[in-house]
Amino acid sequence: FCLSGEIPGFVDAFFEIVSGFTTTGATVLTEIESLDAEADLIVEDYLDVVRRLRNEAVDMLEINVSCPNVREGAIAFGQNPDMLYDITQRIKKEAAQPVIMKLTPNVTDIAQMAKAAEAGGADAISLINTITGMKIDIERQSFVLANKTGGLSGPAIKPVAVRMVWQAAQAVSIPVIGMGGGKVIDAAKYIGYILRIPFISVPTSSSSDGFSSSSASLIVDGHRKSLPAKMAYGILVDTDVIKSAPVKFLYSGVGDMVAKISSTYDWQH
């Protein structure tokens, strides 16, 4: 769930939604961001929501100081190590839940930002958010986005995400949550193996290639190859979530496992 303290009535509506999860045993991670442009108002936005979540059925807080889709505002806290340290420290003093600081890739030194979040008391960091980009409509001769700039995501940013996650992991001792760039299951296993970085898997549907396998199926020079990889340190599965996954995902997972019986025979013979 993503919360902004600036939208009237939204936080109250959120509490009503979250109350429905208290009986399911689901883990609730709430992302908090601010749409204000003034630093003092931004801090109060964050702190207000964090205080209101103290006694709610929320397990973790992710503080978004990295959104490129607003004019100014909170992203500045993710680009200045002193400001990031300060806001992390203030949020930790008010929060009852573990705090994850979501970092922006739009910085010169991601390791410096990771260290600032850790020094401020963050329990973990997550990265990367999208990279600031711009698109022009040549027919209309105007910006495609009303904000002029926006976030670029998808496979194009995966190499940037991998590089920054690696740099952050070398700089801090707290958990680093990697994201961005499309399909990451096999890539995460292979990267964890090469860089000796432990990771966990939180699947939401049946496996298509094996969350616990010690190999990674990746495209190398146009050919699919099984490369040595590192198994997840832990696999956290909510069986009710798995059971409720789209049927085509379930079919895909089961079908892949069945196909491995015949393919394994072919490989061995």
mmCIF file with all atom_site columns, C-alpha atoms in Angstrom, residues 72-151:
data_model
loop_
_atom_site.group_PDB
_atom_site.id
_atom_site.type_symbol
_atom_site.label_atom_id
_atom_site.label_alt_id
_atom_site.label_comp_id
_atom_site.label_asym_id
_atom_site.label_entity_id
_atom_site.label_seq_id
_atom_site.pdbx_PDB_ins_code
_atom_site.Cartn_x
_atom_site.Cartn_y
_atom_site.Cartn_z
_atom_site.occupancy
_atom_site.B_iso_or_equiv
_atom_site.pdbx_formal_charge
_atom_site.auth_seq_id
_atom_site.auth_comp_id
_atom_site.auth_asym_id
_atom_site.auth_atom_id
_atom_site.pdbx_PDB_model_num
ATOM 1  C CA . GLU A 1 72  ? 10.194 18.910 -6.354  1.00 0.00 ? 72  GLU A CA 1
ATOM 2  C CA . GLY A 1 73  ? 9.672  17.819 -2.794  1.00 0.00 ? 73  GLY A CA 1
ATOM 3  C CA . ALA A 1 74  ? 10.584 14.534 -1.189  1.00 0.00 ? 74  ALA A CA 1
ATOM 4  C CA . ILE A 1 75  ? 13.090 13.384 -3.808  1.00 0.00 ? 75  ILE A CA 1
ATOM 5  C CA . ALA A 1 76  ? 15.465 16.058 -2.483  1.00 0.00 ? 76  ALA A CA 1
ATOM 6  C CA . PHE A 1 77  ? 15.739 14.067 0.759   1.00 0.00 ? 77  PHE A CA 1
ATOM 7  C CA . GLY A 1 78  ? 17.003 11.108 -1.237  1.00 0.00 ? 78  GLY A CA 1
ATOM 8  C CA . GLN A 1 79  ? 19.658 13.169 -3.022  1.00 0.00 ? 79  GLN A CA 1
ATOM 9  C CA . ASN A 1 80  ? 21.224 14.907 -0.025  1.00 0.00 ? 80  ASN A CA 1
ATOM 10 C CA . PRO A 1 81  ? 22.949 12.604 2.521   1.00 0.00 ? 81  PRO A CA 1
ATOM 11 C CA . ASP A 1 82  ? 22.527 15.048 5.405   1.00 0.00 ? 82  ASP A CA 1
ATOM 12 C CA . MET A 1 83  ? 18.807 15.461 4.737   1.00 0.00 ? 83  MET A CA 1
ATOM 13 C CA . LEU A 1 84  ? 18.403 11.690 4.326   1.00 0.00 ? 84  LEU A CA 1
ATOM 14 C CA . TYR A 1 85  ? 20.159 11.044 7.627   1.00 0.00 ? 85  TYR A CA 1
ATOM 15 C CA . ASP A 1 86  ? 17.998 13.620 9.409   1.00 0.00 ? 86  ASP A CA 1
ATOM 16 C CA . ILE A 1 87  ? 14.635 12.423 8.107   1.00 0.00 ? 87  ILE A CA 1
ATOM 17 C CA . THR A 1 88  ? 15.541 8.773  8.707   1.00 0.00 ? 88  THR A CA 1
ATOM 18 C CA . GLN A 1 89  ? 16.490 9.524  12.290  1.00 0.00 ? 89  GLN A CA 1
ATOM 19 C CA . ARG A 1 90  ? 13.284 11.483 12.945  1.00 0.00 ? 90  ARG A CA 1
ATOM 20 C CA . ILE A 1 91  ? 11.080 8.791  11.428  1.00 0.00 ? 91  ILE A CA 1
ATOM 21 C CA . LYS A 1 92  ? 12.786 6.037  13.424  1.00 0.00 ? 92  LYS A CA 1
ATOM 22 C CA . LYS A 1 93  ? 12.059 7.915  16.658  1.00 0.00 ? 93  LYS A CA 1
ATOM 23 C CA . GLU A 1 94  ? 8.327  7.923  15.839  1.00 0.00 ? 94  GLU A CA 1
ATOM 24 C CA . ALA A 1 95  ? 7.898  4.540  14.161  1.00 0.00 ? 95  ALA A CA 1
ATOM 25 C CA . ALA A 1 96  ? 6.750  1.376  15.904  1.00 0.00 ? 96  ALA A CA 1
ATOM 26 C CA . GLN A 1 97  ? 7.559  -0.785 12.872  1.00 0.00 ? 97  GLN A CA 1
ATOM 27 C CA . PRO A 1 98  ? 10.829 -1.527 11.039  1.00 0.00 ? 98  PRO A CA 1
ATOM 28 C CA . VAL A 1 99  ? 11.702 1.264  8.593   1.00 0.00 ? 99  VAL A CA 1
ATOM 29 C CA . ILE A 1 100 ? 12.911 0.702  5.023   1.00 0.00 ? 100 ILE A CA 1
ATOM 30 C CA . MET A 1 101 ? 14.292 3.758  3.238   1.00 0.00 ? 101 MET A CA 1
ATOM 31 C CA . LYS A 1 102 ? 13.612 3.652  -0.517  1.00 0.00 ? 102 LYS A CA 1
ATOM 32 C CA . LEU A 1 103 ? 16.565 5.259  -2.296  1.00 0.00 ? 103 LEU A CA 1
ATOM 33 C CA . THR A 1 104 ? 16.701 7.089  -5.613  1.00 0.00 ? 104 THR A CA 1
ATOM 34 C CA . PRO A 1 105 ? 19.144 6.130  -8.387  1.00 0.00 ? 105 PRO A CA 1
ATOM 35 C CA . ASN A 1 106 ? 19.319 9.784  -9.438  1.00 0.00 ? 106 ASN A CA 1
ATOM 36 C CA . VAL A 1 107 ? 22.453 10.457 -7.396  1.00 0.00 ? 107 VAL A CA 1
ATOM 37 C CA . THR A 1 108 ? 26.197 10.503 -8.009  1.00 0.00 ? 108 THR A CA 1
ATOM 38 C CA . ASP A 1 109 ? 27.158 8.174  -5.136  1.00 0.00 ? 109 ASP A CA 1
ATOM 39 C CA . ILE A 1 110 ? 24.556 5.594  -4.060  1.00 0.00 ? 110 ILE A CA 1
ATOM 40 C CA . ALA A 1 111 ? 26.931 4.150  -1.437  1.00 0.00 ? 111 ALA A CA 1
ATOM 41 C CA . GLN A 1 112 ? 27.022 7.515  0.339   1.00 0.00 ? 112 GLN A CA 1
ATOM 42 C CA . MET A 1 113 ? 23.209 7.614  0.439   1.00 0.00 ? 113 MET A CA 1
ATOM 43 C CA . ALA A 1 114 ? 23.015 4.035  1.706   1.00 0.00 ? 114 ALA A CA 1
ATOM 44 C CA . LYS A 1 115 ? 25.437 4.861  4.514   1.00 0.00 ? 115 LYS A CA 1
ATOM 45 C CA . ALA A 1 116 ? 23.416 7.959  5.441   1.00 0.00 ? 116 ALA A CA 1
ATOM 46 C CA . ALA A 1 117 ? 20.227 5.897  5.753   1.00 0.00 ? 117 ALA A CA 1
ATOM 47 C CA . GLU A 1 118 ? 22.004 3.268  7.849   1.00 0.00 ? 118 GLU A CA 1
ATOM 48 C CA . ALA A 1 119 ? 23.542 5.932  10.110  1.00 0.00 ? 119 ALA A CA 1
ATOM 49 C CA . GLY A 1 120 ? 20.075 7.435  10.594  1.00 0.00 ? 120 GLY A CA 1
ATOM 50 C CA . GLY A 1 121 ? 18.838 4.121  11.944  1.00 0.00 ? 121 GLY A CA 1
ATOM 51 C CA . ALA A 1 122 ? 17.120 2.531  8.928   1.00 0.00 ? 122 ALA A CA 1
ATOM 52 C CA . ASP A 1 123 ? 16.410 -1.175 9.389   1.00 0.00 ? 123 ASP A CA 1
ATOM 53 C CA . ALA A 1 124 ? 16.852 -1.771 5.642   1.00 0.00 ? 124 ALA A CA 1
ATOM 54 C CA . ILE A 1 125 ? 17.124 0.081  2.355   1.00 0.00 ? 125 ILE A CA 1
ATOM 55 C CA . SER A 1 126 ? 15.391 -0.606 -0.956  1.00 0.00 ? 126 SER A CA 1
ATOM 56 C CA . LEU A 1 127 ? 16.532 0.391  -4.425  1.00 0.00 ? 127 LEU A CA 1
ATOM 57 C CA . ILE A 1 128 ? 16.225 1.341  -7.133  1.00 0.00 ? 128 ILE A CA 1
ATOM 58 C CA . ASN A 1 129 ? 13.275 3.536  -7.938  1.00 0.00 ? 129 ASN A CA 1
ATOM 59 C CA . THR A 1 130 ? 12.905 4.749  -11.515 1.00 0.00 ? 130 THR A CA 1
ATOM 60 C CA . ILE A 1 131 ? 15.444 6.894  -13.349 1.00 0.00 ? 131 ILE A CA 1
ATOM 61 C CA . THR A 1 132 ? 14.352 10.405 -14.295 1.00 0.00 ? 132 THR A CA 1
ATOM 62 C CA . GLY A 1 133 ? 13.577 10.654 -17.997 1.00 0.00 ? 133 GLY A CA 1
ATOM 63 C CA . MET A 1 134 ? 11.670 12.760 -20.515 1.00 0.00 ? 134 MET A CA 1
ATOM 64 C CA . LYS A 1 135 ? 9.605  12.067 -23.631 1.00 0.00 ? 135 LYS A CA 1
ATOM 65 C CA . ILE A 1 136 ? 8.572  14.520 -26.336 1.00 0.00 ? 136 ILE A CA 1
ATOM 66 C CA . ASP A 1 137 ? 5.529  14.143 -28.590 1.00 0.00 ? 137 ASP A CA 1
ATOM 67 C CA . ILE A 1 138 ? 6.952  15.348 -31.925 1.00 0.00 ? 138 ILE A CA 1
ATOM 68 C CA . GLU A 1 139 ? 3.494  15.571 -33.510 1.00 0.00 ? 139 GLU A CA 1
ATOM 69 C CA . ARG A 1 140 ? 2.132  17.882 -30.838 1.00 0.00 ? 140 ARG A CA 1
ATOM 70 C CA . GLN A 1 141 ? 5.555  19.427 -30.208 1.00 0.00 ? 141 GLN A CA 1
ATOM 71 C CA . SER A 1 142 ? 5.066  19.212 -26.469 1.00 0.00 ? 142 SER A CA 1
ATOM 72 C CA . PHE A 1 143 ? 5.952  17.118 -23.457 1.00 0.00 ? 143 PHE A CA 1
ATOM 73 C CA . VAL A 1 144 ? 4.150  13.774 -23.125 1.00 0.00 ? 144 VAL A CA 1
ATOM 74 C CA . LEU A 1 145 ? 3.950  14.167 -19.340 1.00 0.00 ? 145 LEU A CA 1
ATOM 75 C CA . ALA A 1 146 ? 2.348  17.174 -17.705 1.00 0.00 ? 146 ALA A CA 1
ATOM 76 C CA . ASN A 1 147 ? 5.207  17.131 -15.206 1.00 0.00 ? 147 ASN A CA 1
ATOM 77 C CA . LYS A 1 148 ? 7.676  17.233 -18.170 1.00 0.00 ? 148 LYS A CA 1
ATOM 78 C CA . THR A 1 149 ? 9.897  14.596 -16.537 1.00 0.00 ? 149 THR A CA 1
ATOM 79 C CA . GLY A 1 150 ? 8.965  11.188 -15.172 1.00 0.00 ? 150 GLY A CA 1
ATOM 80 C CA . GLY A 1 151 ? 10.330 7.822  -14.143 1.00 0.00 ? 151 GLY A CA 1
#
